[in-house]
Tab-separated table of C-alpha atoms and ligand atoms in Angstrom:
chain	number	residue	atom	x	y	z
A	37	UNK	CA	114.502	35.323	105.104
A	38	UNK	CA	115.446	37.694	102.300
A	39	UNK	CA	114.232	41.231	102.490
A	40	UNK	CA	112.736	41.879	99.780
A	41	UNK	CA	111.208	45.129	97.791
A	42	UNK	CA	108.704	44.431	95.201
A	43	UNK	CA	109.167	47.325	92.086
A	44	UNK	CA	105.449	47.291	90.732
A	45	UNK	CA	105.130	46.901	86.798
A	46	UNK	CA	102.671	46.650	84.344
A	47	UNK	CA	102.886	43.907	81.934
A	48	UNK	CA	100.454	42.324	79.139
A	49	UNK	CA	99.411	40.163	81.879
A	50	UNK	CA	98.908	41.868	84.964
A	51	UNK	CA	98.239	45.731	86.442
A	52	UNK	CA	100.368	47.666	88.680
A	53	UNK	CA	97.876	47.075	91.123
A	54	UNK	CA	97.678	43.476	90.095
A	55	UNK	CA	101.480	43.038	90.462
A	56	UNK	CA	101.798	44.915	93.990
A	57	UNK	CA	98.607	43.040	95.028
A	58	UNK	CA	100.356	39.345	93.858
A	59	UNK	CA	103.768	40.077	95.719
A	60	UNK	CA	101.679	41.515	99.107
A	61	UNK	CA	99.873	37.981	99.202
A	62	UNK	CA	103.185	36.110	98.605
A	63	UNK	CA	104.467	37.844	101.738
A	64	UNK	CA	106.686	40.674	100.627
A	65	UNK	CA	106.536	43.380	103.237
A	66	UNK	CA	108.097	46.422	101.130
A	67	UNK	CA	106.376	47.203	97.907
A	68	UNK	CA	107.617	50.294	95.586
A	69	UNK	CA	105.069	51.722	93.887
A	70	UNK	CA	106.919	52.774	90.222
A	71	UNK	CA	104.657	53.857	87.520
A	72	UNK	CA	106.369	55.552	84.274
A	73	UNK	CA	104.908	57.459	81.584
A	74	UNK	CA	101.667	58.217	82.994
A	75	UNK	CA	100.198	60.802	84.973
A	76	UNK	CA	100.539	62.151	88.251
A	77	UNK	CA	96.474	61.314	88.401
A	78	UNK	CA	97.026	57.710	87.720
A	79	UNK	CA	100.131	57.384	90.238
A	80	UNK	CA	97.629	58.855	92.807
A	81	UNK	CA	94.820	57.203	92.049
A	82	UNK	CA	96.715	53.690	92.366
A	83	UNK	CA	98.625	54.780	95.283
A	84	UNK	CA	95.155	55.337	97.087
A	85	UNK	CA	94.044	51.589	96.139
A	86	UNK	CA	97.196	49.788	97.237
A	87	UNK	CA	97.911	52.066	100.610
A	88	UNK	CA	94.782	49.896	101.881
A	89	UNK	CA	96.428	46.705	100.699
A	90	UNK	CA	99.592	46.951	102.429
A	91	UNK	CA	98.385	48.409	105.711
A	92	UNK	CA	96.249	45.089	105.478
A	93	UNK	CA	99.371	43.047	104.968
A	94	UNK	CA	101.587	44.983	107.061
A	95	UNK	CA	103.634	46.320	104.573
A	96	UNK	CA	105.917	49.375	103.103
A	97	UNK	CA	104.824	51.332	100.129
A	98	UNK	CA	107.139	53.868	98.825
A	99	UNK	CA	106.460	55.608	95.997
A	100	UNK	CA	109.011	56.123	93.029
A	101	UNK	CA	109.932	60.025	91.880
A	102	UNK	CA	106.827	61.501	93.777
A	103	UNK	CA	107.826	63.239	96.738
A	104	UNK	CA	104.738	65.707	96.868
A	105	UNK	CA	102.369	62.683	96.330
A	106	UNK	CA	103.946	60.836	98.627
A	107	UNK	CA	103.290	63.445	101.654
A	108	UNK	CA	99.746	64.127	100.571
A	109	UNK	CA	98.922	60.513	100.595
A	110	UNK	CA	100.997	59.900	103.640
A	111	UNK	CA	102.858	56.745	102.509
A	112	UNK	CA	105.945	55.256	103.913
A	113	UNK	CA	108.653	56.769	102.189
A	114	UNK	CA	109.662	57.677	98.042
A	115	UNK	CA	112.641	56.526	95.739
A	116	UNK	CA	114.895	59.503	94.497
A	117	UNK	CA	117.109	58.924	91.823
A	118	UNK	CA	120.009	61.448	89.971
A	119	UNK	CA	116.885	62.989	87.678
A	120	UNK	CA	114.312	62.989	91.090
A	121	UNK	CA	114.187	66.017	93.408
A	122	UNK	CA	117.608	65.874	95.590
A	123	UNK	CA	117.450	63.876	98.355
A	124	UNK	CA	118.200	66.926	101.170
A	125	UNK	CA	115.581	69.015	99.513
A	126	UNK	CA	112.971	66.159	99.933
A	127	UNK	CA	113.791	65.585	103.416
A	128	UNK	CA	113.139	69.202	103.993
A	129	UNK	CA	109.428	68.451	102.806
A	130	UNK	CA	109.346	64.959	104.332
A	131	UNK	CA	110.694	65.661	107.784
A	132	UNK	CA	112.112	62.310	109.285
A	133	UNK	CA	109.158	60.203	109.188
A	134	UNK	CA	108.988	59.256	105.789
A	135	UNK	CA	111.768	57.179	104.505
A	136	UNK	CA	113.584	58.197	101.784
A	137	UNK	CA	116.110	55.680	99.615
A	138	UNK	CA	118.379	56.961	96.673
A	139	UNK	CA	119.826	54.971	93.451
A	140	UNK	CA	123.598	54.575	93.690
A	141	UNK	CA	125.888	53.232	90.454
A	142	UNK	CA	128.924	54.290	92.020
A	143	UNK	CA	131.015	55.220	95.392
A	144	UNK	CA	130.775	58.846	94.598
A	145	UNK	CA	126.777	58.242	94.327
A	146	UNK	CA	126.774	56.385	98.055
A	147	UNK	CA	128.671	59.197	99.739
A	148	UNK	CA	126.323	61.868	97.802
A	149	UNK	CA	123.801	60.433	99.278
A	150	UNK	CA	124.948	59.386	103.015
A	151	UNK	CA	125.520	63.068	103.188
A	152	UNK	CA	122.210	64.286	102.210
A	153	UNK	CA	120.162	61.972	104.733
A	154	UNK	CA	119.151	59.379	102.336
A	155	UNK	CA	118.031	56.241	104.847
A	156	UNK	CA	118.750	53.132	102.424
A	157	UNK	CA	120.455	53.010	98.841
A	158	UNK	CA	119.221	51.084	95.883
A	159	UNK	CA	122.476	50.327	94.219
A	160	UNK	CA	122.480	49.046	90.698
A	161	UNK	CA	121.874	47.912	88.224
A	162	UNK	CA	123.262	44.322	88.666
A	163	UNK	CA	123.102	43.182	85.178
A	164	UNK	CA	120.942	44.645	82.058
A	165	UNK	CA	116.900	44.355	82.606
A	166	UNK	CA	114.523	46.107	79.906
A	167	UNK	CA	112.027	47.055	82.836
A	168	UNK	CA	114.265	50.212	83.378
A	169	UNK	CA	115.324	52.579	80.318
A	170	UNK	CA	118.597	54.414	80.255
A	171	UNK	CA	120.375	51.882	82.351
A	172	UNK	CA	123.490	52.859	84.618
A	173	UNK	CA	126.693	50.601	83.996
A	174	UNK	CA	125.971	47.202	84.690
A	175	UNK	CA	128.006	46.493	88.403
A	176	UNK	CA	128.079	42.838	88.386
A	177	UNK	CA	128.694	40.812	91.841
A	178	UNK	CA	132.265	42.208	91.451
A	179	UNK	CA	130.418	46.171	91.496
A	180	UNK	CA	129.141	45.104	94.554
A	181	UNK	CA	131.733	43.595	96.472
A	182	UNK	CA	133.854	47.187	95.742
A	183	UNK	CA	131.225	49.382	96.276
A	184	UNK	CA	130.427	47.235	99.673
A	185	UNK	CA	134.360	47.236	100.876
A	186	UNK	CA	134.426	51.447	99.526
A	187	UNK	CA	131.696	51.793	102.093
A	188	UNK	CA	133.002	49.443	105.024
A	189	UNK	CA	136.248	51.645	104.867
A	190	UNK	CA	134.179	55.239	104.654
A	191	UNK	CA	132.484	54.005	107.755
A	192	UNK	CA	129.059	54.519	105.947
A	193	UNK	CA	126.275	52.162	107.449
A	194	UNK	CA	123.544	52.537	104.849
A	195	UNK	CA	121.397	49.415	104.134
A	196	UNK	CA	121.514	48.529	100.953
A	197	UNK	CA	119.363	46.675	98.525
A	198	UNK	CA	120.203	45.924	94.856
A	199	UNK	CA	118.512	46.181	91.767
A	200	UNK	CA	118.374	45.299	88.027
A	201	UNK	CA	117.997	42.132	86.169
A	202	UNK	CA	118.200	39.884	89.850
A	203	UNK	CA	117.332	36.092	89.574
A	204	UNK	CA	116.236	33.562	92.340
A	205	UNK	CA	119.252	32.189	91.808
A	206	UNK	CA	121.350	35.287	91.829
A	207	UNK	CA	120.372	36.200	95.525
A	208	UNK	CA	122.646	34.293	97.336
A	209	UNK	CA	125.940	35.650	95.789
A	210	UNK	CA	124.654	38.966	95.874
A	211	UNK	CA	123.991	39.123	99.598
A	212	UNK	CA	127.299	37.314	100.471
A	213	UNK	CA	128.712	40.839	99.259
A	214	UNK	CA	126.797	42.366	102.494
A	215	UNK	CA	123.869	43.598	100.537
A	216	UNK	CA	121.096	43.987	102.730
A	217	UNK	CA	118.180	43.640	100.364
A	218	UNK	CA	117.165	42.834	96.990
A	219	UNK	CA	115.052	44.999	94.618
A	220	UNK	CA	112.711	43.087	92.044
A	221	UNK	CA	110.228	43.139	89.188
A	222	UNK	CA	110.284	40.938	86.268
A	223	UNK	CA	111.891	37.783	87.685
A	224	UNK	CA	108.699	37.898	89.495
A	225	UNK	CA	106.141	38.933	87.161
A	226	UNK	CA	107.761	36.929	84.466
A	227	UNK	CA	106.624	33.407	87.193
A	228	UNK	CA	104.057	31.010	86.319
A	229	UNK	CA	103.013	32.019	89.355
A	230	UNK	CA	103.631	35.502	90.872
A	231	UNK	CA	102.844	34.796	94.110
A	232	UNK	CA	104.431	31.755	94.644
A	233	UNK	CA	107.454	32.884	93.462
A	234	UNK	CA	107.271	35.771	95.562
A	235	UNK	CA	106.885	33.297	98.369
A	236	UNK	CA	109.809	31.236	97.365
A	237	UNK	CA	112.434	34.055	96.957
A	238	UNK	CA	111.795	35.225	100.478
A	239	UNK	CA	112.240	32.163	102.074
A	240	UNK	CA	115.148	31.504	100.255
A	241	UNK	CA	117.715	32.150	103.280
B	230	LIG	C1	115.352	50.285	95.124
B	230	LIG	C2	115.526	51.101	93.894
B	230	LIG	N1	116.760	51.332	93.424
B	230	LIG	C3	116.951	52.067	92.312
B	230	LIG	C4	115.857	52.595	91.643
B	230	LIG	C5	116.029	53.462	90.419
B	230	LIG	O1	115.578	54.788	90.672
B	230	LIG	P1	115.860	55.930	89.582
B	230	LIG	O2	117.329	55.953	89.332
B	230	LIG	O3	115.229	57.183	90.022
B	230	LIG	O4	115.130	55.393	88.299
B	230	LIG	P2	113.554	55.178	88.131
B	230	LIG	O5	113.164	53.975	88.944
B	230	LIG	O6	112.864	56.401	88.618
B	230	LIG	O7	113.396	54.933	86.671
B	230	LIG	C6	114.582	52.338	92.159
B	230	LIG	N2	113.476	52.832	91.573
B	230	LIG	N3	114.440	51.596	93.279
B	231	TZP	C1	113.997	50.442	88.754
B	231	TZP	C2	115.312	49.890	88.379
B	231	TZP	N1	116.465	50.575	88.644
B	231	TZP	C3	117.555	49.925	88.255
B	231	TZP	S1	117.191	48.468	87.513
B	231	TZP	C4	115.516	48.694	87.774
B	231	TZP	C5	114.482	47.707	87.334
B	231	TZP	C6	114.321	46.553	88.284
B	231	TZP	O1	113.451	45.621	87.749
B	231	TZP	P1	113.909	44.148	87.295
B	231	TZP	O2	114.013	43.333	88.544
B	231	TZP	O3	112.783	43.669	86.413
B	231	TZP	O4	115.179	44.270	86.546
B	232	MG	MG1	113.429	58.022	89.756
Protein backbone atom coordinates (compact mmCIF):
# COMPACT_ATOMS: atom_id res chain seq x y z
CA UNK A 1 0.00 0.00 0.00
CA UNK A 2 1.49 3.37 -0.89
CA UNK A 3 1.18 6.15 1.60
CA UNK A 4 -0.12 8.63 0.11
CA UNK A 5 -0.81 12.62 0.78
CA UNK A 6 -3.42 14.19 -1.28
CA UNK A 7 -2.27 18.24 -2.02
CA UNK A 8 -5.88 19.77 -2.52
CA UNK A 9 -6.30 22.00 -5.77
CA UNK A 10 -8.75 23.82 -7.45
CA UNK A 11 -9.22 23.21 -11.03
CA UNK A 12 -11.97 24.23 -13.79
CA UNK A 13 -13.50 21.08 -12.81
CA UNK A 14 -13.57 20.53 -9.29
CA UNK A 15 -13.27 22.64 -5.69
CA UNK A 16 -10.72 22.30 -3.10
CA UNK A 17 -13.28 20.79 -1.17
CA UNK A 18 -14.35 18.75 -4.13
CA UNK A 19 -10.77 17.47 -4.70
CA UNK A 20 -10.00 16.62 -0.86
CA UNK A 21 -13.55 15.15 -0.69
CA UNK A 22 -12.76 12.77 -4.12
CA UNK A 23 -9.27 11.51 -2.76
CA UNK A 24 -10.93 10.86 1.08
CA UNK A 25 -13.55 8.48 -0.71
CA UNK A 26 -10.80 6.81 -2.83
CA UNK A 27 -9.12 5.91 0.47
CA UNK A 28 -6.28 8.33 0.98
CA UNK A 29 -5.76 8.76 4.68
CA UNK A 30 -3.51 12.09 4.64
CA UNK A 31 -4.99 15.03 2.88
CA UNK A 32 -3.04 18.58 2.75
CA UNK A 33 -5.16 21.21 2.69
CA UNK A 34 -3.12 23.95 0.19
CA UNK A 35 -5.06 26.89 -0.90
CA UNK A 36 -2.99 29.89 -2.67
CA UNK A 37 -3.94 33.29 -3.38
CA UNK A 38 -6.90 33.59 -1.32
CA UNK A 39 -7.69 34.58 2.03
CA UNK A 40 -7.02 33.48 5.35
CA UNK A 41 -11.17 33.52 5.58
CA UNK A 42 -11.51 31.12 2.78
CA UNK A 43 -8.58 28.71 4.06
CA UNK A 44 -10.64 28.68 7.34
CA UNK A 45 -13.77 28.44 6.18
CA UNK A 46 -12.79 25.23 4.00
CA UNK A 47 -10.66 23.86 6.64
CA UNK A 48 -13.89 23.81 8.92
CA UNK A 49 -15.88 21.78 6.08
CA UNK A 50 -13.26 19.13 5.35
CA UNK A 51 -12.00 18.60 9.25
CA UNK A 52 -15.57 16.76 9.40
CA UNK A 53 -14.75 14.78 6.29
CA UNK A 54 -11.62 13.28 7.30
CA UNK A 55 -12.43 12.55 10.92
CA UNK A 56 -15.31 10.59 9.06
CA UNK A 57 -12.78 8.78 6.93
CA UNK A 58 -10.16 8.51 9.40
CA UNK A 59 -7.85 10.70 7.95
CA UNK A 60 -4.89 13.49 8.31
CA UNK A 61 -5.48 17.04 7.36
CA UNK A 62 -2.62 19.34 7.52
CA UNK A 63 -2.86 22.56 6.48
CA UNK A 64 -0.27 24.33 4.09
CA UNK A 65 1.58 27.82 5.42
CA UNK A 66 -1.07 28.33 8.28
CA UNK A 67 0.33 27.60 11.49
CA UNK A 68 -2.06 29.97 13.57
CA UNK A 69 -5.10 28.47 11.68
CA UNK A 70 -4.01 25.33 12.10
CA UNK A 71 -4.01 25.53 16.14
CA UNK A 72 -7.28 27.39 16.26
CA UNK A 73 -8.96 24.80 14.21
CA UNK A 74 -7.09 22.04 15.89
CA UNK A 75 -6.06 20.01 12.80
CA UNK A 76 -3.43 17.42 12.51
CA UNK A 77 -0.44 19.14 11.67
CA UNK A 78 0.76 22.23 8.84
CA UNK A 79 3.36 22.25 5.88
CA UNK A 80 6.27 24.85 6.37
CA UNK A 81 8.27 25.67 3.60
CA UNK A 82 11.69 28.19 3.24
CA UNK A 83 9.04 31.38 2.87
CA UNK A 84 6.55 29.73 5.93
CA UNK A 85 7.17 30.59 9.60
CA UNK A 86 10.46 28.46 10.68
CA UNK A 87 9.82 25.25 11.64
CA UNK A 88 11.30 25.65 15.57
CA UNK A 89 9.27 28.76 15.96
CA UNK A 90 6.04 26.83 14.95
CA UNK A 91 6.70 24.06 17.19
CA UNK A 92 6.96 26.55 19.94
CA UNK A 93 3.17 27.43 19.13
CA UNK A 94 2.24 23.85 18.21
CA UNK A 95 3.73 21.96 21.12
CA UNK A 96 4.29 18.22 20.03
CA UNK A 97 0.91 17.25 19.13
CA UNK A 98 0.51 18.69 15.93
CA UNK A 99 2.69 17.41 13.24
CA UNK A 100 4.69 19.54 11.46
CA UNK A 101 6.52 18.52 7.85
CA UNK A 102 9.03 20.90 5.98
CA UNK A 103 9.94 21.15 2.04
CA UNK A 104 13.50 19.99 1.40
CA UNK A 105 15.39 20.57 -2.29
CA UNK A 106 18.59 19.81 -0.90
CA UNK A 107 20.85 18.00 1.97
CA UNK A 108 21.51 21.29 3.59
CA UNK A 109 17.48 21.76 3.63
CA UNK A 110 17.03 18.01 5.41
CA UNK A 111 19.56 18.72 8.14
CA UNK A 112 17.94 22.40 8.61
CA UNK A 113 15.14 20.87 9.28
CA UNK A 114 16.01 17.52 11.38
CA UNK A 115 17.46 20.08 13.66
CA UNK A 116 14.55 22.24 14.15
CA UNK A 117 12.00 19.30 15.03
CA UNK A 118 10.38 19.03 11.74
CA UNK A 119 8.53 15.30 11.97
CA UNK A 120 8.47 14.33 8.08
CA UNK A 121 10.08 16.17 4.95
CA UNK A 122 8.41 16.80 1.67
CA UNK A 123 11.38 16.66 -0.59
CA UNK A 124 11.06 17.90 -4.12
CA UNK A 125 10.19 18.71 -6.64
CA UNK A 126 10.66 15.45 -8.69
CA UNK A 127 10.21 16.81 -12.08
CA UNK A 128 8.47 20.28 -13.28
CA UNK A 129 4.48 20.48 -12.40
CA UNK A 130 2.60 23.95 -13.07
CA UNK A 131 0.42 23.30 -9.83
CA UNK A 132 3.36 24.92 -7.83
CA UNK A 133 4.96 28.43 -8.94
CA UNK A 134 8.58 29.24 -8.38
CA UNK A 135 9.69 25.67 -8.57
CA UNK A 136 12.96 24.40 -6.69
CA UNK A 137 15.51 22.48 -9.04
CA UNK A 138 13.98 19.61 -10.46
CA UNK A 139 15.79 16.36 -8.31
CA UNK A 140 14.96 13.60 -10.56
CA UNK A 141 15.07 9.78 -9.19
CA UNK A 142 18.88 10.41 -9.20
CA UNK A 143 18.05 13.72 -6.47
CA UNK A 144 16.56 11.24 -4.54
CA UNK A 145 18.71 8.41 -4.37
CA UNK A 146 21.64 11.18 -3.08
CA UNK A 147 19.63 13.00 -0.92
CA UNK A 148 18.34 9.40 0.54
CA UNK A 149 22.16 7.90 0.87
CA UNK A 150 23.25 11.91 2.37
CA UNK A 151 20.69 11.08 5.00
CA UNK A 152 21.39 7.22 5.65
CA UNK A 153 25.08 8.37 6.36
CA UNK A 154 23.95 11.61 8.70
CA UNK A 155 22.01 9.05 10.63
CA UNK A 156 18.81 11.22 10.07
CA UNK A 157 15.54 9.03 10.24
CA UNK A 158 12.98 11.46 8.86
CA UNK A 159 10.13 9.95 6.74
CA UNK A 160 10.02 11.26 3.71
CA UNK A 161 7.47 11.78 1.02
CA UNK A 162 8.10 13.36 -2.42
CA UNK A 163 6.51 15.81 -4.41
CA UNK A 164 6.15 17.52 -7.84
CA UNK A 165 5.01 16.36 -11.15
CA UNK A 166 4.67 12.31 -9.68
CA UNK A 167 2.90 9.79 -12.07
CA UNK A 168 1.22 6.35 -11.28
CA UNK A 169 3.81 5.07 -13.00
CA UNK A 170 6.60 7.00 -11.42
CA UNK A 171 5.88 5.56 -7.84
CA UNK A 172 7.63 2.55 -7.94
CA UNK A 173 11.15 3.93 -8.83
CA UNK A 174 10.71 6.62 -6.55
CA UNK A 175 10.12 4.53 -3.45
CA UNK A 176 12.88 1.99 -4.38
CA UNK A 177 15.11 5.15 -3.40
CA UNK A 178 13.64 4.63 0.34
CA UNK A 179 11.10 7.35 0.02
CA UNK A 180 8.51 6.79 2.39
CA UNK A 181 5.59 8.56 0.79
CA UNK A 182 4.40 10.26 -2.17
CA UNK A 183 2.87 13.78 -2.37
CA UNK A 184 0.13 14.40 -5.17
CA UNK A 185 -2.27 16.70 -6.98
CA UNK A 186 -2.76 16.85 -10.60
CA UNK A 187 -1.97 13.28 -11.67
CA UNK A 188 -5.03 12.83 -9.69
CA UNK A 189 -7.27 15.56 -10.48
CA UNK A 190 -6.19 15.43 -14.05
CA UNK A 191 -8.15 11.28 -13.89
CA UNK A 192 -11.23 10.50 -15.63
CA UNK A 193 -11.98 9.55 -12.49
CA UNK A 194 -10.53 11.12 -9.29
CA UNK A 195 -11.46 8.70 -7.08
CA UNK A 196 -10.66 5.77 -8.75
CA UNK A 197 -7.46 6.79 -9.46
CA UNK A 198 -6.92 7.69 -6.04
CA UNK A 199 -7.90 4.13 -5.30
CA UNK A 200 -5.57 2.65 -7.78
CA UNK A 201 -2.33 4.54 -6.80
CA UNK A 202 -2.66 3.34 -3.24
CA UNK A 203 -2.97 -0.06 -3.93
CA UNK A 204 -0.32 0.03 -6.20
CA UNK A 205 2.34 -1.86 -3.85
C1 LIG B 1 4.46 17.40 1.19
C2 LIG B 1 4.82 18.76 0.70
N1 LIG B 1 6.08 18.99 0.28
C3 LIG B 1 6.44 20.21 -0.17
C4 LIG B 1 5.51 21.24 -0.20
C5 LIG B 1 5.88 22.63 -0.65
O1 LIG B 1 5.77 23.55 0.42
P1 LIG B 1 6.32 25.05 0.23
O2 LIG B 1 7.75 24.94 -0.18
O3 LIG B 1 6.01 25.84 1.43
O4 LIG B 1 5.48 25.59 -0.99
P2 LIG B 1 3.90 25.83 -1.00
O5 LIG B 1 3.23 24.48 -1.04
O6 LIG B 1 3.53 26.58 0.23
O7 LIG B 1 3.68 26.59 -2.27
C6 LIG B 1 4.21 20.96 0.25
N2 LIG B 1 3.26 21.91 0.26
N3 LIG B 1 3.89 19.72 0.69
C1 LIG C 1 3.17 21.77 -3.47
C2 LIG C 1 4.31 21.34 -4.30
N1 LIG C 1 5.59 21.48 -3.85
C3 LIG C 1 6.49 21.02 -4.72
S1 LIG C 1 5.78 20.46 -6.13
C4 LIG C 1 4.21 20.78 -5.53
C5 LIG C 1 2.97 20.51 -6.31
C6 LIG C 1 2.53 19.07 -6.25
O1 LIG C 1 1.46 18.86 -7.09
P1 LIG C 1 1.54 17.95 -8.41
O2 LIG C 1 1.45 16.53 -7.95
O3 LIG C 1 0.33 18.35 -9.22
O4 LIG C 1 2.80 18.27 -9.12
MG1 LIG D 1 4.47 26.98 2.01
Amino acid sequence: MVSLQFITHQTERYSYLESARMALEGGCKWIQLRMKEVSLEEVEAVALQLKPLCKEHEAMLILDDHVELAKKLEVDGVHLGKKDMPIDQARQILGEAFIIGGTANTFEDVVQHYRAGADYLGIGPFRFTTTKKNLSPVLGLEGYVAIMSQMKEANIELPVVAIGGITAEDIPAILRTGVNGIAMSGTILRAENPVEETRRIIDSD
